[in-house]
Amino acid sequence: MSHNTFGHLFRFTTWGESHGPAIGCVIDGCPPLLPLTESDIQSYLDQRRPGTSRFVTQRREPDAVKILSGVFEGQTTGTPISLLIENTDQRSRDYSEIKDRYRPGHADMSYDAKYGIRDYRGGGRSSARETANRVAAGAIARKVLGSDIQIRGAVVQIGEKKINPDNWDWDQTSQNPFWCPDEAAAKEWEGYLDSVRKDGNSVGALLEIRASGVPAGWGAPIYGKLDSDLAMGMMSINAAKGVEIGAGFATAGMSGVENADEMRAGENGPDFLTNKSGGILGGISNGDEIICRVAIKPTSSMMQKTRSVTSKGEEIDVQTKGRHDPCVGIRGVPVAEAMMAVVLADHKLRHRGQVG
Amino acid sequence: MSHNTFGHLFRFTTWGESHGPAIGCVIDGCPPLLPLTESDIQSYLDQRRPGTSRFVTQRREPDAVKILSGVFEGQTTGTPISLLIENTDQRSRDYSEIKDRYRPGHADMSYDAKYGIRDYRGGGRSSARETANRVAAGAIARKVLGSDIQIRGAVVQIGEKKINPDNWDWDQTSQNPFWCPDEAAAKEWEGYLDSVRKDGNSVGALLEIRASGVPAGWGAPIYGKLDSDLAMGMMSINAAKGVEIGAGFATAGMSGVENADEMRAGENGPDFLTNKSGGILGGISNGDEIICRVAIKPTSSMMQKTRSVTSKGEEIDVQTKGRHDPCVGIRGVPVAEAMMAVVLADHKLRHRGQVG
Amino acid sequence: MSHNTFGHLFRFTTWGESHGPAIGCVIDGCPPLLPLTESDIQSYLDQRRPGTSRFVTQRREPDAVKILSGVFEGQTTGTPISLLIENTDQRSRDYSEIKDRYRPGHADMSYDAKYGIRDYRGGGRSSARETANRVAAGAIARKVLGSDIQIRGAVVQIGEKKINPDNWDWDQTSQNPFWCPDEAAAKEWEGYLDSVRKDGNSVGALLEIRASGVPAGWGAPIYGKLDSDLAMGMMSINAAKGVEIGAGFATAGMSGVENADEMRAGENGPDFLTNKSGGILGGISNGDEIICRVAIKPTSSMMQKTRSVTSKGEEIDVQTKGRHDPCVGIRGVPVAEAMMAVVLADHKLRHRGQVG
Amino acid sequence: MSHNTFGHLFRFTTWGESHGPAIGCVIDGCPPLLPLTESDIQSYLDQRRPGTSRFVTQRREPDAVKILSGVFEGQTTGTPISLLIENTDQRSRDYSEIKDRYRPGHADMSYDAKYGIRDYRGGGRSSARETANRVAAGAIARKVLGSDIQIRGAVVQIGEKKINPDNWDWDQTSQNPFWCPDEAAAKEWEGYLDSVRKDGNSVGALLEIRASGVPAGWGAPIYGKLDSDLAMGMMSINAAKGVEIGAGFATAGMSGVENADEMRAGENGPDFLTNKSGGILGGISNGDEIICRVAIKPTSSMMQKTRSVTSKGEEIDVQTKGRHDPCVGIRGVPVAEAMMAVVLADHKLRHRGQVG
């Protein structure tokens, strides 16, 4: 039991706050003999990095990762891999004004209630910065999974703007600053997000993460279900408020006939004619694509005023002046991809452990 | 790490299949000196029991629970509590016809892929019968939480029929066979579900579970988030396909201003003017009502024919003749309530352990 | 984290007290497709059973095990295996006299201090009866390990009487009621233990457990060391007060030259000329025989008077009248063998999970 | 389940090898609001530091610890505490000669068998250097325990030289380079160890660790026994080959009458007249002093030649030329004290979690 560790056989532990000297994580249980360099990890971190477009926070962190242990002569050794990312953009400033203010949507108030203390300089552990560690761990998880398994993510909705699923083109996700798989929607989103940003407002987002090439048989029936571990992992992402697998919430409105994924004989076992199940049956992968969607709430930091209180009970108006993401969900894509990767890597090893 | 255990300090391990001699669970870590009798548990089991109306399976199981350990002279002793429920309604029948058939939506195929063996007489561990154990564990979790915390659940949608939230009346949930909080909707659902049942079809459902009286401060920021543990717990329920907290998926479409739960000074800390967050900020309870919704897919067992294959790759049509729930989500309410209870009980103890 | 579970990938959870209706355990993570019947388990339970000679307790329990789940058509399914053993020899008696008395060496006082309640009718969870569960779990662990790995145990000392290691003959361990590998010592022990018993006294014992056929590579360097898991497992046995691996405590008095296990080239990797290390280097098996010794203190229940106090602080003399083992260590052999088996089975799966 | 984490509620994860850029650990679950500075930790690290006398390795590492997270304005925040210690004494050298050689008593051969790769420049994870992390974690654990609990350790035997227990004086342990509580023995040990060192040989040691002030009630009956967790913790120390609690292995030779810790009425519950149990009954502390002894084998690195093989199966003679401890057990005292501290801190929180 731990509050800062995720996974079982492939597991990682993260530490650090946005305003300390560094953040980092320790990956434990990684198989030996996997080729691994810092640049393998860095390429994924660069996808999540702030400052890459006007639609994400202007905080400038190079997020350069260092491998401190567990890799020898370019290969994993099977011992814990310690990764460290220095915090370089810590502007010194005066926090006296904000240290007692509870910002709506932030964890200020709940941290105080729990611990009686909090590092008021940033979001503490709830800072989006923590997610860099997940991305780093996910890069290693991908090595564990091998190249037959492909994990990809997209933003399918920001605020009131949804993509048209018929336009889905994976190649588009790297062609716009939104991870948007719909070229037309991406164009529209530019203007939309600009107006949100100028308004000092923010918007939520809906992410869709898919993993193809996962063999049938990973997961377990009840409390080690592949989908419940995905749910836990995705919901552990900052600002996540919902998770669904396959047809998800839509299944509540379906009939059994509509929801059934019929099968026909395939070359390697059954072929599913549809994928409402999102590739998981009874908690175990069925060989079809794993599909997961995550709802990310709007950034709580806004330039618009909201009513709040201080820790001493004084009523105030709160307004965030600093740099922030108008739609934090955008940078959530590499994070959610990473969580998919670590859940799958863990279940690969767990399955191998039990079944061989 | 375990595939059949849930929770950390308050934890339970379940075992058993629907067609074995019994099912059961072991609750570990329960505080001592709590008054506990079999009837305390039985009253919750009776809520989940099959055969209570024409809208749930006609399988008749008394589901009588026995306490085999951990209770002495009417009080918990702090040692593991073993609960046992005998399976009494196992009709002997010929399974030769179905043992090789993969039923769409069931875990037949994925079990075979994983284990190379499965108990084809029922759903194995994925049988809804396993959930009786959760309800039993949940009854004990409620004792751990005490009477100040109230956990209630409702069905807010079955198939295409939603309740009108304005009609919400908790008292109604015990007045109809659907856990429906909207008297008008409940009436409509009767005819609707009758037609679904006569059609040999089934429908999904949407559950909403609320916990009031939870103090601020339970949970943890990152991988021990109250909401990620709820997500894991709820998604571990058979047939669950989605979980959301507070405003959930709707937040993807909201602006920051719409989503902000503003605060005013209250008698015991801040009062939240709205509860989009579902009572959880940064993974930690904020003192407001905890709100969680769970999407339950339609029962996969249907009398309508669906196309499938056998384990040998022969193409077949599948049709379930046995007794089944037209809307398995209905009986999911006490189960989801129980998962809320066990997650909260675990976090109560975890919080007390770390913070005192 | 759990107080009643042992192991990680192969893990078991036990429950039950000596004076409840039954005891039992749940084995989780067992690989599928292993042949398993109740008699496979029963044969090991019969070795531990009370009442088999005048040197062990005369409590008569058939200890008949029932498999309640996880086995289908004679094979494990990969789902949790629930085992149940009914308590049949619960004589009804008057406990009023003893319920408040702290018996020296028993956990009466520490249970009260911890829980504020205890089942005063027996030893609670500390009853030797709990160990039947371990033996049952160990029988399944042996299936996981396969027939190439042989686990055997012996008593090498009772009280002041030690065996002569030069006389060691494994075949002897089943020829006398003491698991003694030294025929001459076994004869001497009969008279010795008779006198201890007639004296109303008891004696301690030293157990030695060996596992041969364990391949090199199981275990992990630091906190998953094979030897630290063995230490935890053996020390978790009731009345165990010490554990050592290989040359153990004697190494404290050795020089490096004396302690070095030199190597010569062997057919399958290095051959070790000696085995001071007990088959474990850096927490990882080296292919040599795993050797572990466990010290078991004398039974605390004695007919001789000892000075004690009541829970109310009254000074008293305590004397146990009931049936007891004059040397509880004797029945500890199948228990310690079982703990060796479960530790090795767990590490077999863990190794396979991480390294493949 | 993890291979590099220790503890449950108070837990730490270590990483790093002796020849990488740094080692470190992450402490999770630490209660908030404890005052903590780097110097609090440093003072314990300095006790373990190499190069402090001619009887320990001449490797010179300042072992300066940095706190990277989890502490704010001098207090713990309840979030993970990351500690980092840079490796500064990495002489560049040619390893080509030794990289394929298996040194007797080292884990070279078992690492290769497990992982197929190892960092041949040092002992990998089995390097004594890893123990600096434990000492650092132990310093924080002492904060959790508070000043009422005192943990002290001593060396009671090196090689064939034992202390005279009648001379025990805790004040002596800081007056000699051996943590020896017997002034006369310490004098003798100087000459003895000098001769061992000049001989190019090494010797084992026996450590005794005591904790006073531990309240009755910590621990749990079966698999969370305080003594089994101590056994696991102590055996996880490099070179440990045996652990015993209280009278330990001597109890195997005792009668029940000799072993009984009789009780008389005391001011705060029972007073034990003796402490054979080492302060633990049924896995739970009884309020008396916790006593644990650990056997540490002789350093495997020696200047004397031993017969061995290479990874390719060539027979060779091995001789260690580098700097090493003639009696590594000496520096084990602060390490074993730290393990006592972390086990107790974990059980303090676990007890508080379950029982309140």
XYZ file of N, CA and C in Angstrom, chain A residues 153-158 168 178-179 204-210 234 237 240 242 244 291-296 327-337, chain B residues 249 252:
120
model
N -2.823 8.211 -28.693
C -3.886 8.980 -28.057
C -4.282 10.180 -28.881
N -5.463 10.670 -28.608
C -5.984 11.835 -29.323
C -6.916 12.618 -28.415
N -7.051 13.909 -28.714
C -8.095 14.719 -28.073
C -9.300 14.701 -29.005
N -10.442 14.262 -28.506
C -11.621 14.149 -29.370
C -12.668 15.228 -29.069
N -12.415 16.022 -28.049
C -13.338 17.113 -27.713
C -12.588 18.119 -26.854
N -12.753 19.403 -27.168
C -12.338 20.416 -26.191
C -13.516 21.346 -25.978
N -11.526 10.782 -38.654
C -10.376 10.316 -37.856
C -9.194 9.925 -38.733
N -2.971 20.128 -30.959
C -4.053 19.645 -30.084
C -4.147 18.128 -29.997
N -3.258 17.404 -30.651
C -3.411 15.946 -30.739
C -4.767 15.608 -31.352
N -12.506 22.152 -20.678
C -12.198 20.738 -20.469
C -11.869 20.051 -21.785
N -11.589 18.761 -21.701
C -11.247 18.005 -22.900
C -11.567 16.534 -22.698
N -11.752 15.866 -23.823
C -11.986 14.430 -23.788
C -10.871 13.751 -24.579
N -10.206 12.784 -23.919
C -9.087 12.083 -24.545
C -9.497 10.660 -24.903
N -8.952 10.180 -25.973
C -9.171 8.768 -26.309
C -7.826 8.109 -26.543
N -7.610 7.005 -25.837
C -6.324 6.304 -25.921
C -6.600 4.883 -26.419
N -5.814 4.467 -27.360
C -5.999 3.130 -27.925
C -4.689 2.353 -27.920
N -6.014 6.049 -15.099
C -6.448 7.264 -15.788
C -7.019 8.274 -14.791
N -4.726 10.661 -12.999
C -4.170 11.832 -13.686
C -4.860 13.081 -13.146
N -8.509 14.569 -14.067
C -9.395 13.560 -14.660
C -10.657 13.438 -13.813
N -13.458 11.389 -15.253
C -14.230 10.247 -15.724
C -13.389 9.359 -16.615
N -13.893 5.771 -19.238
C -14.768 4.740 -19.778
C -13.984 3.830 -20.713
N -9.563 0.257 -25.864
C -10.014 1.643 -26.061
C -10.457 2.232 -24.731
N -9.943 3.392 -24.437
C -10.221 4.038 -23.161
C -10.393 5.534 -23.398
N -11.388 6.138 -22.784
C -11.564 7.586 -22.868
C -11.501 8.211 -21.476
N -10.940 9.398 -21.428
C -10.738 10.084 -20.146
C -11.243 11.510 -20.261
N -12.085 11.900 -19.320
C -12.565 13.291 -19.272
C -11.650 14.114 -18.376
N -11.171 15.214 -18.929
C -10.292 16.119 -18.167
C -11.031 17.435 -17.948
N -6.286 24.802 -21.796
C -6.950 23.492 -21.863
C -5.915 22.448 -21.484
N -5.860 22.143 -20.191
C -4.804 21.258 -19.697
C -4.934 19.862 -20.281
N -6.116 19.552 -20.783
C -6.326 18.232 -21.374
C -5.420 17.952 -22.559
N -5.018 18.988 -23.266
C -4.179 18.774 -24.449
C -2.883 18.074 -24.069
N -2.242 18.631 -23.048
C -0.986 18.018 -22.621
C -1.227 16.704 -21.889
N -2.486 16.367 -21.687
C -2.811 15.098 -21.032
C -2.653 13.889 -21.930
N -2.575 14.114 -23.237
C -2.513 12.950 -24.133
C -1.272 12.082 -23.889
N -0.070 12.649 -23.903
C 1.085 11.779 -23.627
C 1.037 11.165 -22.233
N 0.381 11.860 -21.315
C 0.262 11.324 -19.954
C -0.667 10.112 -19.945
N -1.808 10.251 -20.587
C -2.764 9.135 -20.613
C -2.214 7.966 -21.434
N -1.505 8.270 -22.492
C -0.827 7.196 -23.233
C 0.139 6.443 -22.307
N -17.920 13.305 -17.038
C -17.675 13.532 -18.459
C -18.188 14.890 -18.924
N -15.721 17.800 -19.534
C -14.961 17.942 -20.780
C -15.553 19.049 -21.643
